[in-house]
mmCIF file of C-alpha atoms (C1' of nucleotides) in Angstrom:
data_model
loop_
_atom_site.group_PDB
_atom_site.id
_atom_site.type_symbol
_atom_site.label_atom_id
_atom_site.label_comp_id
_atom_site.label_asym_id
_atom_site.label_seq_id
_atom_site.Cartn_x
_atom_site.Cartn_y
_atom_site.Cartn_z
ATOM 1 C CA UNK P 1 145.236 -25.166 -23.235
ATOM 2 C CA UNK P 2 143.273 -22.691 -25.236
ATOM 3 C CA UNK P 3 139.795 -23.470 -26.440
ATOM 4 C CA UNK P 4 138.874 -20.515 -28.571
ATOM 5 C CA UNK P 5 139.118 -22.296 -31.876
ATOM 6 C CA UNK P 6 137.002 -25.354 -32.087
ATOM 7 C CA UNK P 7 137.961 -28.836 -31.241
ATOM 8 C CA UNK P 8 135.472 -30.477 -33.606
ATOM 9 C CA UNK P 9 135.966 -33.580 -31.545
ATOM 10 C CA UNK P 10 132.986 -33.038 -29.302
ATOM 11 C CA UNK P 11 130.577 -32.745 -32.181
ATOM 12 C CA UNK P 12 131.978 -35.816 -33.933
ATOM 13 C CA UNK P 13 132.307 -34.330 -37.381
ATOM 14 C CA UNK P 14 129.174 -32.203 -37.271
ATOM 15 C CA UNK P 15 129.904 -28.609 -38.262
ATOM 16 C CA UNK P 16 130.747 -26.373 -35.323
ATOM 17 C CA UNK P 17 128.569 -23.321 -35.701
ATOM 18 C CA UNK P 18 128.358 -20.210 -33.556
ATOM 19 C CA UNK P 19 124.869 -21.225 -32.444
ATOM 20 C CA UNK P 20 125.934 -24.680 -31.302
ATOM 21 C CA UNK P 21 128.920 -23.265 -29.472
ATOM 22 C CA UNK P 22 126.718 -20.736 -27.700
ATOM 23 C CA UNK P 23 124.010 -23.223 -26.773
ATOM 24 C CA UNK P 24 126.451 -25.771 -25.430
ATOM 25 C CA UNK P 25 128.156 -23.106 -23.352
ATOM 26 C CA UNK P 26 124.850 -21.914 -21.934
ATOM 27 C CA UNK P 27 123.841 -25.434 -20.957
ATOM 28 C CA UNK P 28 127.205 -26.006 -19.325
ATOM 29 C CA UNK P 29 126.986 -22.740 -17.428
ATOM 30 C CA UNK P 30 123.692 -23.884 -15.962
ATOM 31 C CA UNK P 31 123.637 -25.641 -12.656
ATOM 32 C CA UNK P 32 120.894 -28.244 -12.855
ATOM 33 C CA UNK P 33 118.240 -28.260 -15.534
ATOM 34 C CA UNK P 34 117.098 -25.960 -18.252
ATOM 35 C CA UNK P 35 114.284 -26.324 -20.725
ATOM 36 C CA UNK P 36 114.269 -25.377 -24.394
ATOM 37 C CA UNK P 37 112.331 -22.157 -23.874
ATOM 38 C CA UNK P 38 114.604 -20.815 -21.170
ATOM 39 C CA UNK P 39 117.649 -21.832 -23.185
ATOM 40 C CA UNK P 40 116.189 -19.932 -26.117
ATOM 41 C CA UNK P 41 115.610 -16.890 -23.915
ATOM 42 C CA UNK P 42 119.189 -16.876 -22.705
ATOM 43 C CA UNK P 43 120.587 -17.528 -26.168
ATOM 44 C CA UNK P 44 118.496 -14.711 -27.609
ATOM 45 C CA UNK P 45 120.073 -12.230 -25.240
ATOM 46 C CA UNK P 46 123.490 -13.144 -26.671
ATOM 47 C CA UNK P 47 122.466 -13.555 -30.298
ATOM 48 C CA UNK P 48 119.108 -12.041 -30.969
ATOM 49 C CA UNK P 49 118.610 -13.670 -34.331
ATOM 50 C CA UNK P 50 118.844 -17.242 -33.076
ATOM 51 C CA UNK P 51 115.802 -19.344 -33.811
ATOM 52 C CA UNK P 52 113.863 -21.593 -31.470
ATOM 53 C CA UNK P 53 114.056 -24.299 -34.122
ATOM 54 C CA UNK P 54 117.830 -24.187 -33.876
ATOM 55 C CA UNK P 55 117.601 -24.640 -30.128
ATOM 56 C CA UNK P 56 115.534 -27.780 -30.594
ATOM 57 C CA UNK P 57 117.728 -29.069 -33.402
ATOM 58 C CA UNK P 58 120.851 -28.530 -31.363
ATOM 59 C CA UNK P 59 119.375 -30.160 -28.286
ATOM 60 C CA UNK P 60 118.498 -33.197 -30.344
ATOM 61 C CA UNK P 61 122.024 -33.348 -31.731
ATOM 62 C CA UNK P 62 123.598 -32.952 -28.277
ATOM 63 C CA UNK P 63 121.364 -35.711 -27.019
ATOM 64 C CA UNK P 64 122.382 -38.011 -29.859
ATOM 65 C CA UNK P 65 126.023 -37.269 -29.170
ATOM 66 C CA UNK P 66 125.469 -37.966 -25.476
ATOM 67 C CA UNK P 67 126.516 -34.480 -24.488
ATOM 68 C CA UNK P 68 123.289 -33.786 -22.629
ATOM 69 C CA UNK P 69 120.605 -35.770 -20.897
ATOM 70 C CA UNK P 70 116.944 -35.219 -21.518
ATOM 71 C CA UNK P 71 114.412 -35.708 -18.738
ATOM 72 C CA UNK P 72 110.783 -35.001 -18.139
ATOM 73 C CA UNK P 73 110.274 -33.656 -14.664
ATOM 74 C CA UNK P 74 106.597 -33.573 -13.833
ATOM 75 C CA UNK P 75 105.432 -31.219 -16.562
ATOM 76 C CA UNK P 76 104.934 -31.893 -20.207
ATOM 77 C CA UNK P 77 108.100 -30.234 -21.378
ATOM 78 C CA UNK P 78 111.592 -31.635 -21.343
ATOM 79 C CA UNK P 79 114.571 -30.502 -19.405
ATOM 80 C CA UNK P 80 118.182 -30.807 -20.350
ATOM 81 C CA UNK P 81 121.373 -30.989 -18.356
ATOM 82 C CA UNK P 82 124.985 -31.729 -19.125
ATOM 83 C CA UNK P 83 125.816 -35.390 -19.196
ATOM 84 C CA UNK P 84 127.316 -36.312 -15.883
ATOM 85 C CA UNK P 85 129.667 -39.064 -15.006
ATOM 86 C CA UNK P 86 127.557 -40.861 -12.472
ATOM 87 C CA UNK P 87 123.894 -41.527 -13.006
ATOM 88 C CA UNK P 88 121.629 -39.626 -10.734
ATOM 89 C CA UNK P 89 117.933 -39.406 -10.135
ATOM 90 C CA UNK P 90 115.452 -36.645 -9.398
ATOM 91 C CA UNK P 91 113.208 -35.750 -6.521
ATOM 92 C CA UNK P 92 110.699 -33.002 -7.230
ATOM 93 C CA UNK P 93 108.705 -31.044 -4.659
ATOM 94 C CA UNK P 94 105.139 -30.464 -5.791
ATOM 95 C CA UNK P 95 104.875 -27.522 -3.435
ATOM 96 C CA UNK P 96 107.793 -25.287 -4.338
ATOM 97 C CA UNK P 97 109.030 -27.006 -7.488
ATOM 98 C CA UNK P 98 112.489 -27.637 -6.088
ATOM 99 C CA UNK P 99 114.420 -30.326 -7.919
ATOM 100 C CA UNK P 100 116.836 -32.351 -5.846
ATOM 101 C CA UNK P 101 119.318 -34.721 -7.402
ATOM 102 C CA UNK P 102 120.415 -37.833 -5.630
ATOM 103 C CA UNK P 103 122.280 -41.005 -6.339
ATOM 104 C CA UNK P 104 121.521 -44.486 -5.219
ATOM 105 C CA UNK P 105 123.431 -47.670 -5.706
ATOM 106 C CA UNK P 106 120.202 -49.602 -5.364
ATOM 107 C CA UNK P 107 119.314 -48.595 -8.901
ATOM 108 C CA UNK P 108 122.159 -50.653 -10.290
ATOM 109 C CA UNK P 109 121.106 -53.679 -8.370
ATOM 110 C CA UNK P 110 117.580 -53.245 -9.581
ATOM 111 C CA UNK P 111 118.612 -52.817 -13.199
ATOM 112 C CA UNK P 112 120.846 -55.866 -13.059
ATOM 113 C CA UNK P 113 118.012 -57.926 -11.716
ATOM 114 C CA UNK P 114 115.569 -56.741 -14.358
ATOM 115 C CA UNK P 115 118.098 -57.356 -17.103
ATOM 116 C CA UNK P 116 118.678 -60.939 -16.143
ATOM 117 C CA UNK P 117 115.051 -61.688 -15.335
ATOM 118 C CA UNK P 118 113.631 -60.289 -18.564
ATOM 119 C CA UNK P 119 116.515 -60.814 -20.957
ATOM 120 C CA UNK P 120 116.622 -57.094 -21.572
ATOM 121 C CA UNK P 121 119.537 -54.887 -22.374
ATOM 122 C CA UNK P 122 118.709 -51.770 -20.367
ATOM 123 C CA UNK P 123 120.142 -48.588 -21.856
ATOM 124 C CA UNK P 124 118.406 -45.999 -19.748
ATOM 125 C CA UNK P 125 117.079 -45.903 -16.200
ATOM 126 C CA UNK P 126 115.126 -42.976 -14.885
ATOM 127 C CA UNK P 127 113.699 -42.808 -11.432
ATOM 128 C CA UNK P 128 111.330 -39.963 -10.766
ATOM 129 C CA UNK P 129 110.185 -39.245 -7.239
ATOM 130 C CA UNK P 130 107.618 -36.649 -6.402
ATOM 131 C CA UNK P 131 106.364 -35.382 -3.072
ATOM 132 C CA UNK P 132 106.657 -32.547 -0.611
ATOM 133 C CA UNK P 133 109.788 -31.202 1.004
ATOM 134 C CA UNK P 134 110.036 -30.456 4.689
ATOM 135 C CA UNK P 135 109.298 -26.745 4.270
ATOM 136 C CA UNK P 136 106.219 -27.261 2.114
ATOM 137 C CA UNK P 137 104.869 -29.892 4.467
ATOM 138 C CA UNK P 138 105.155 -27.546 7.420
ATOM 139 C CA UNK P 139 103.566 -24.726 5.481
ATOM 140 C CA UNK P 140 100.605 -26.939 4.624
ATOM 141 C CA UNK P 141 100.240 -27.963 8.237
ATOM 142 C CA UNK P 142 100.227 -24.346 9.368
ATOM 143 C CA UNK P 143 97.683 -23.086 6.833
ATOM 144 C CA UNK P 144 95.128 -25.897 7.137
ATOM 145 C CA UNK Y 1 75.031 -57.712 -6.491
ATOM 146 C CA UNK Y 2 73.770 -55.804 -9.456
ATOM 147 C CA UNK Y 3 75.713 -52.912 -10.839
ATOM 148 C CA UNK Y 4 73.535 -51.517 -13.544
ATOM 149 C CA UNK Y 5 72.436 -48.474 -11.667
ATOM 150 C CA UNK Y 6 75.257 -46.352 -10.449
ATOM 151 C CA UNK Y 7 76.960 -46.546 -7.163
ATOM 152 C CA UNK Y 8 77.989 -42.901 -7.033
ATOM 153 C CA UNK Y 9 80.542 -43.987 -4.490
ATOM 154 C CA UNK Y 10 83.414 -44.357 -6.901
ATOM 155 C CA UNK Y 11 83.047 -40.846 -8.207
ATOM 156 C CA UNK Y 12 82.767 -39.363 -4.744
ATOM 157 C CA UNK Y 13 79.754 -37.165 -5.317
ATOM 158 C CA UNK Y 14 80.654 -36.187 -8.874
ATOM 159 C CA UNK Y 15 77.726 -36.742 -11.215
ATOM 160 C CA UNK Y 16 77.766 -40.124 -12.900
ATOM 161 C CA UNK Y 17 77.270 -39.439 -16.567
ATOM 162 C CA UNK Y 18 77.006 -41.873 -19.433
ATOM 163 C CA UNK Y 19 80.331 -40.619 -20.763
ATOM 164 C CA UNK Y 20 82.167 -41.209 -17.494
ATOM 165 C CA UNK Y 21 80.632 -44.651 -17.134
ATOM 166 C CA UNK Y 22 81.697 -45.585 -20.648
ATOM 167 C CA UNK Y 23 85.209 -44.243 -20.320
ATOM 168 C CA UNK Y 24 85.848 -45.950 -17.013
ATOM 169 C CA UNK Y 25 84.574 -49.221 -18.410
ATOM 170 C CA UNK Y 26 86.804 -48.935 -21.458
ATOM 171 C CA UNK Y 27 89.859 -48.249 -19.315
ATOM 172 C CA UNK Y 28 89.034 -51.202 -17.088
ATOM 173 C CA UNK Y 29 88.552 -53.468 -20.081
ATOM 174 C CA UNK Y 30 92.028 -52.590 -21.250
ATOM 175 C CA UNK Y 31 94.919 -54.754 -20.270
ATOM 176 C CA UNK Y 32 97.868 -52.481 -19.711
ATOM 177 C CA UNK Y 33 97.984 -48.908 -20.929
ATOM 178 C CA UNK Y 34 95.910 -46.712 -23.139
ATOM 179 C CA UNK Y 35 96.396 -43.139 -24.201
ATOM 180 C CA UNK Y 36 93.772 -40.412 -24.549
ATOM 181 C CA UNK Y 37 93.555 -40.684 -28.315
ATOM 182 C CA UNK Y 38 93.036 -44.425 -28.383
ATOM 183 C CA UNK Y 39 90.500 -44.163 -25.568
ATOM 184 C CA UNK Y 40 88.692 -41.519 -27.599
ATOM 185 C CA UNK Y 41 88.711 -43.781 -30.636
ATOM 186 C CA UNK Y 42 87.179 -46.667 -28.708
ATOM 187 C CA UNK Y 43 84.662 -44.448 -26.969
ATOM 188 C CA UNK Y 44 83.635 -42.918 -30.295
ATOM 189 C CA UNK Y 45 82.700 -46.307 -31.626
ATOM 190 C CA UNK Y 46 80.245 -46.711 -28.743
ATOM 191 C CA UNK Y 47 79.001 -43.130 -28.583
ATOM 192 C CA UNK Y 48 79.872 -41.236 -31.683
ATOM 193 C CA UNK Y 49 79.104 -37.836 -30.259
ATOM 194 C CA UNK Y 50 81.600 -38.026 -27.405
ATOM 195 C CA UNK Y 51 84.179 -35.289 -27.402
ATOM 196 C CA UNK Y 52 87.933 -35.540 -27.016
ATOM 197 C CA UNK Y 53 87.740 -32.786 -24.422
ATOM 198 C CA UNK Y 54 85.481 -34.986 -22.333
ATOM 199 C CA UNK Y 55 88.001 -37.781 -22.528
ATOM 200 C CA UNK Y 56 90.686 -35.487 -21.173
ATOM 201 C CA UNK Y 57 88.417 -34.035 -18.510
ATOM 202 C CA UNK Y 58 87.350 -37.474 -17.366
ATOM 203 C CA UNK Y 59 90.904 -38.738 -17.265
ATOM 204 C CA UNK Y 60 91.843 -35.807 -15.090
ATOM 205 C CA UNK Y 61 88.952 -36.543 -12.754
ATOM 206 C CA UNK Y 62 89.753 -40.260 -12.550
ATOM 207 C CA UNK Y 63 93.317 -39.347 -11.786
ATOM 208 C CA UNK Y 64 92.258 -36.993 -9.002
ATOM 209 C CA UNK Y 65 90.024 -39.689 -7.551
ATOM 210 C CA UNK Y 66 92.896 -42.168 -7.747
ATOM 211 C CA UNK Y 67 90.973 -44.436 -10.083
ATOM 212 C CA UNK Y 68 93.683 -44.402 -12.727
ATOM 213 C CA UNK Y 69 97.395 -43.849 -12.898
ATOM 214 C CA UNK Y 70 98.995 -41.565 -15.408
ATOM 215 C CA UNK Y 71 102.440 -42.312 -16.802
ATOM 216 C CA UNK Y 72 104.683 -41.046 -19.508
ATOM 217 C CA UNK Y 73 106.344 -43.919 -21.309
ATOM 218 C CA UNK Y 74 109.062 -42.536 -23.499
ATOM 219 C CA UNK Y 75 106.896 -40.464 -25.801
ATOM 220 C CA UNK Y 76 105.408 -37.046 -25.285
ATOM 221 C CA UNK Y 77 101.901 -38.249 -24.583
ATOM 222 C CA UNK Y 78 100.534 -39.767 -21.417
ATOM 223 C CA UNK Y 79 99.234 -43.235 -20.840
ATOM 224 C CA UNK Y 80 96.591 -44.311 -18.380
ATOM 225 C CA UNK Y 81 95.881 -47.552 -16.618
ATOM 226 C CA UNK Y 82 93.596 -48.651 -13.827
ATOM 227 C CA UNK Y 83 94.979 -48.065 -10.395
ATOM 228 C CA UNK Y 84 96.460 -51.286 -9.170
ATOM 229 C CA UNK Y 85 97.006 -52.525 -5.700
ATOM 230 C CA UNK Y 86 100.718 -52.976 -5.819
ATOM 231 C CA UNK Y 87 103.017 -50.412 -7.367
ATOM 232 C CA UNK Y 88 104.727 -51.555 -10.490
ATOM 233 C CA UNK Y 89 107.240 -50.153 -12.886
ATOM 234 C CA UNK Y 90 107.745 -50.176 -16.634
ATOM 235 C CA UNK Y 91 110.331 -51.520 -18.978
ATOM 236 C CA UNK Y 92 110.027 -50.350 -22.573
ATOM 237 C CA UNK Y 93 111.718 -51.876 -25.603
ATOM 238 C CA UNK Y 94 112.970 -49.237 -28.013
ATOM 239 C CA UNK Y 95 112.956 -51.794 -30.797
ATOM 240 C CA UNK Y 96 109.448 -53.198 -30.818
ATOM 241 C CA UNK Y 97 107.732 -50.869 -28.350
ATOM 242 C CA UNK Y 98 106.748 -53.660 -25.987
ATOM 243 C CA UNK Y 99 105.914 -52.492 -22.486
ATOM 244 C CA UNK Y 100 106.693 -54.893 -19.697
ATOM 245 C CA UNK Y 101 105.506 -54.331 -16.161
ATOM 246 C CA UNK Y 102 107.500 -55.500 -13.219
ATOM 247 C CA UNK Y 103 107.623 -55.052 -9.485
ATOM 248 C CA UNK Y 104 110.584 -54.614 -7.265
ATOM 249 C CA UNK Y 105 110.792 -54.386 -3.547
ATOM 250 C CA UNK Y 106 114.021 -52.449 -3.890
ATOM 251 C CA UNK Y 107 111.985 -49.393 -4.827
ATOM 252 C CA UNK Y 108 110.506 -49.224 -1.348
ATOM 253 C CA UNK Y 109 113.885 -49.420 0.252
ATOM 254 C CA UNK Y 110 115.122 -46.703 -2.004
ATOM 255 C CA UNK Y 111 112.153 -44.436 -1.333
ATOM 256 C CA UNK Y 112 112.468 -44.920 2.407
ATOM 257 C CA UNK Y 113 116.098 -43.952 2.264
ATOM 258 C CA UNK Y 114 115.446 -40.854 0.183
ATOM 259 C CA UNK Y 115 112.599 -39.805 2.456
ATOM 260 C CA UNK Y 116 114.703 -39.910 5.585
ATOM 261 C CA UNK Y 117 117.810 -38.468 3.982
ATOM 262 C CA UNK Y 118 116.069 -35.483 2.398
ATOM 263 C CA UNK Y 119 113.166 -34.921 4.782
ATOM 264 C CA UNK Y 120 110.790 -35.514 1.913
ATOM 265 C CA UNK Y 121 107.350 -37.000 1.913
ATOM 266 C CA UNK Y 122 107.366 -38.999 -1.309
ATOM 267 C CA UNK Y 123 103.916 -39.399 -2.855
ATOM 268 C CA UNK Y 124 104.859 -40.869 -6.207
ATOM 269 C CA UNK Y 125 107.689 -43.045 -7.446
ATOM 270 C CA UNK Y 126 108.117 -43.862 -11.101
ATOM 271 C CA UNK Y 127 110.914 -45.938 -12.456
ATOM 272 C CA UNK Y 128 111.267 -45.982 -16.192
ATOM 273 C CA UNK Y 129 113.631 -48.391 -17.850
ATOM 274 C CA UNK Y 130 114.353 -48.415 -21.532
ATOM 275 C CA UNK Y 131 116.386 -50.763 -23.643
ATOM 276 C CA UNK Y 132 116.143 -53.667 -26.037
ATOM 277 C CA UNK Y 133 114.439 -56.971 -25.510
ATOM 278 C CA UNK Y 134 116.041 -60.259 -26.398
ATOM 279 C CA UNK Y 135 114.289 -60.535 -29.770
ATOM 280 C CA UNK Y 136 115.193 -57.039 -30.888
ATOM 281 C CA UNK Y 137 118.778 -57.496 -29.834
ATOM 282 C CA UNK Y 138 119.099 -60.637 -31.899
ATOM 283 C CA UNK Y 139 117.448 -58.999 -34.867
ATOM 284 C CA UNK Y 140 119.931 -56.138 -34.695
ATOM 285 C CA UNK Y 141 122.816 -58.571 -34.529
ATOM 286 C CA UNK Y 142 121.557 -60.411 -37.585
ATOM 287 C CA UNK Y 143 121.004 -57.356 -39.762
ATOM 288 C CA UNK Y 144 124.218 -55.490 -39.016
ATOM 289 C "C1'" DG X 1 57.390 -37.145 -10.737
ATOM 290 C "C1'" DT X 2 58.807 -32.458 -11.310
ATOM 291 C "C1'" DT X 3 62.067 -28.951 -10.708
ATOM 292 C "C1'" DG X 4 66.207 -26.071 -10.305
ATOM 293 C "C1'" DG X 5 70.733 -25.239 -10.101
ATOM 294 C "C1'" DA X 6 75.298 -26.992 -9.978
ATOM 295 C "C1'" DG X 7 78.100 -29.620 -12.697
ATOM 296 C "C1'" DT X 8 79.004 -31.667 -17.365
ATOM 297 C "C1'" DT X 9 79.140 -31.815 -22.270
ATOM 298 C "C1'" DG X 10 80.376 -30.788 -27.260
ATOM 299 C "C1'" DC X 11 82.264 -27.797 -30.124
ATOM 300 C "C1'" DG X 12 85.687 -24.939 -31.894
ATOM 301 C "C1'" DA X 13 89.221 -21.995 -30.706
ATOM 302 C "C1'" DA X 14 93.397 -21.454 -28.051
ATOM 303 C "C1'" DT X 15 97.588 -22.953 -25.942
ATOM 304 C "C1'" DG X 16 102.140 -24.850 -25.545
ATOM 305 C "C1'" DT X 17 105.734 -27.714 -27.138
ATOM 306 C "C1'" DT X 18 108.203 -29.660 -30.717
ATOM 307 C "C1'" DT X 19 108.995 -30.610 -35.697
ATOM 308 C "C1'" DC X 20 109.018 -29.507 -40.557
ATOM 309 C "C1'" DT X 21 109.880 -26.855 -44.965
ATOM 310 C "C1'" DC X 22 112.534 -24.281 -47.732
ATOM 311 C "C1'" DA X 23 115.280 -20.512 -49.346
ATOM 312 C "C1'" DT X 24 119.513 -18.617 -47.709
ATOM 313 C "C1'" DT X 25 123.868 -18.953 -45.337
ATOM 314 C "C1'" DC X 26 127.706 -21.215 -43.213
ATOM 315 C "C1'" DT X 27 131.433 -24.838 -42.416
ATOM 316 C "C1'" DC X 28 135.378 -27.206 -43.575
ATOM 317 C "C1'" DA X 29 138.039 -30.804 -46.439
ATOM 318 C "C1'" DT X 30 140.166 -30.206 -50.539
ATOM 319 C "C1'" DA A 1 139.577 -19.930 -52.374
ATOM 320 C "C1'" DT A 2 135.917 -23.232 -53.574
ATOM 321 C "C1'" DG A 3 131.987 -26.188 -53.574
ATOM 322 C "C1'" DA A 4 129.200 -29.853 -51.683
ATOM 323 C "C1'" DG A 5 126.821 -30.789 -47.880
ATOM 324 C "C1'" DA A 6 125.047 -29.354 -43.623
ATOM 325 C "C1'" DA A 7 122.898 -25.783 -40.677
ATOM 326 C "C1'" DT A 8 120.101 -21.733 -40.083
ATOM 327 C "C1'" DG A 9 115.863 -18.455 -39.480
ATOM 328 C "C1'" DA A 10 111.214 -17.752 -40.108
ATOM 329 C "C1'" DG A 11 106.945 -19.194 -40.281
ATOM 330 C "C1'" DA A 12 103.821 -22.920 -40.921
ATOM 331 C "C1'" DA A 13 102.512 -27.361 -39.327
ATOM 332 C "C1'" DA A 14 101.839 -31.109 -36.190
ATOM 333 C "C1'" DC A 15 100.836 -32.809 -31.964
ATOM 334 C "C1'" DA A 16 98.776 -33.197 -27.287
ATOM 335 C "C1'" DT A 17 96.143 -30.826 -24.117
ATOM 336 C "C1'" DT A 18 93.154 -27.088 -22.203
ATOM 337 C "C1'" DC A 19 89.786 -23.377 -22.362
ATOM 338 C "C1'" DG A 20 85.280 -20.771 -22.999
ATOM 339 C "C1'" DC A 21 80.737 -20.946 -23.485
ATOM 340 C "C1'" DA A 22 75.908 -22.127 -24.649
ATOM 341 C "C1'" DA A 23 73.160 -26.132 -24.235
ATOM 342 C "C1'" DC A 24 72.228 -30.083 -21.737
ATOM 343 C "C1'" DT A 25 72.132 -33.644 -17.622
ATOM 344 C "C1'" DC A 26 72.181 -35.376 -13.202
ATOM 345 C "C1'" DC A 27 70.204 -35.818 -8.838
ATOM 346 C "C1'" DA A 28 68.691 -33.909 -4.162
ATOM 347 C "C1'" DA A 29 64.845 -31.720 -2.540
ATOM 348 C "C1'" DC A 30 60.357 -31.074 -2.935
#
DNA sequence: GTTGGAGTTGCGAATGTTTCTCATTCTCAT
DNA sequence: ATGAGAATGAGAAACATTCGCAACTCCAAC
């Protein structure tokens, strides 16, 4: 099951370019999230002529093709991660910046309820929790 | 119970300036959300010398004093609304842009669970749902 | 009521992220 | 191999937000 030549299936007819192949690989080699700037940095070290505009264009394409998910985690910028099978949500520590992923079946229940109550067809559900992890809480206690 | 002169309580010792008074009033007169640009537009019509920087600075202060809530609703920019007693979440229609607020007790349950399971102290919980409202769904059906 | 100094303001410049433009280059069905 | 259409790199532009600083305000203390 070789994968050196391109499948062209993933990109649904969009030309498979070296840049897109590289960017998709870099995203998939990342555990967790990556933002456009960091992706650009990593891509540059493999192909120093790649442009930041291409990174953004590719991310938009991947998003449209449902290959990656885009999330805003606290800051202004966006973060990307490979599309996963199950939905999951994010818990961000304001102290150390750690991002923890978790799943909860309650989300489904909630979405179902909202759909029926408001006649909505919900296509995206993002729960963002922010706070302080155990370590950062203890640190704060100690220093104050 | 007159309120013409300033209480100075709300702003917790921060000087009460004409700009801050105006901006807070405008936010409170708004039903739902407003972004910095629109707030600036409305403020300008009352005080044409007010600066956009002041709008941003005031919003940051109000946020720190817990007078307003800041949310990102789909777009890049932030939206502000007066701090409300009960938490509520947002449901945005991708078709017409309508923003619907709703409450759900399931959120609390979910947050409690996450707190105990991950040893986190959760200080903020935002649920963002996106989809299509009944009207937009029917429109789409008709046109395709 | 005046005063002084900390805090605030307006302005324009700066930042940071994301998008656009356009000439050049690449991909892939034929 | 070829050509039409799509993608790319580079820099400019667009957008929201923040910064730096001189001038101005607020308000506690007199």
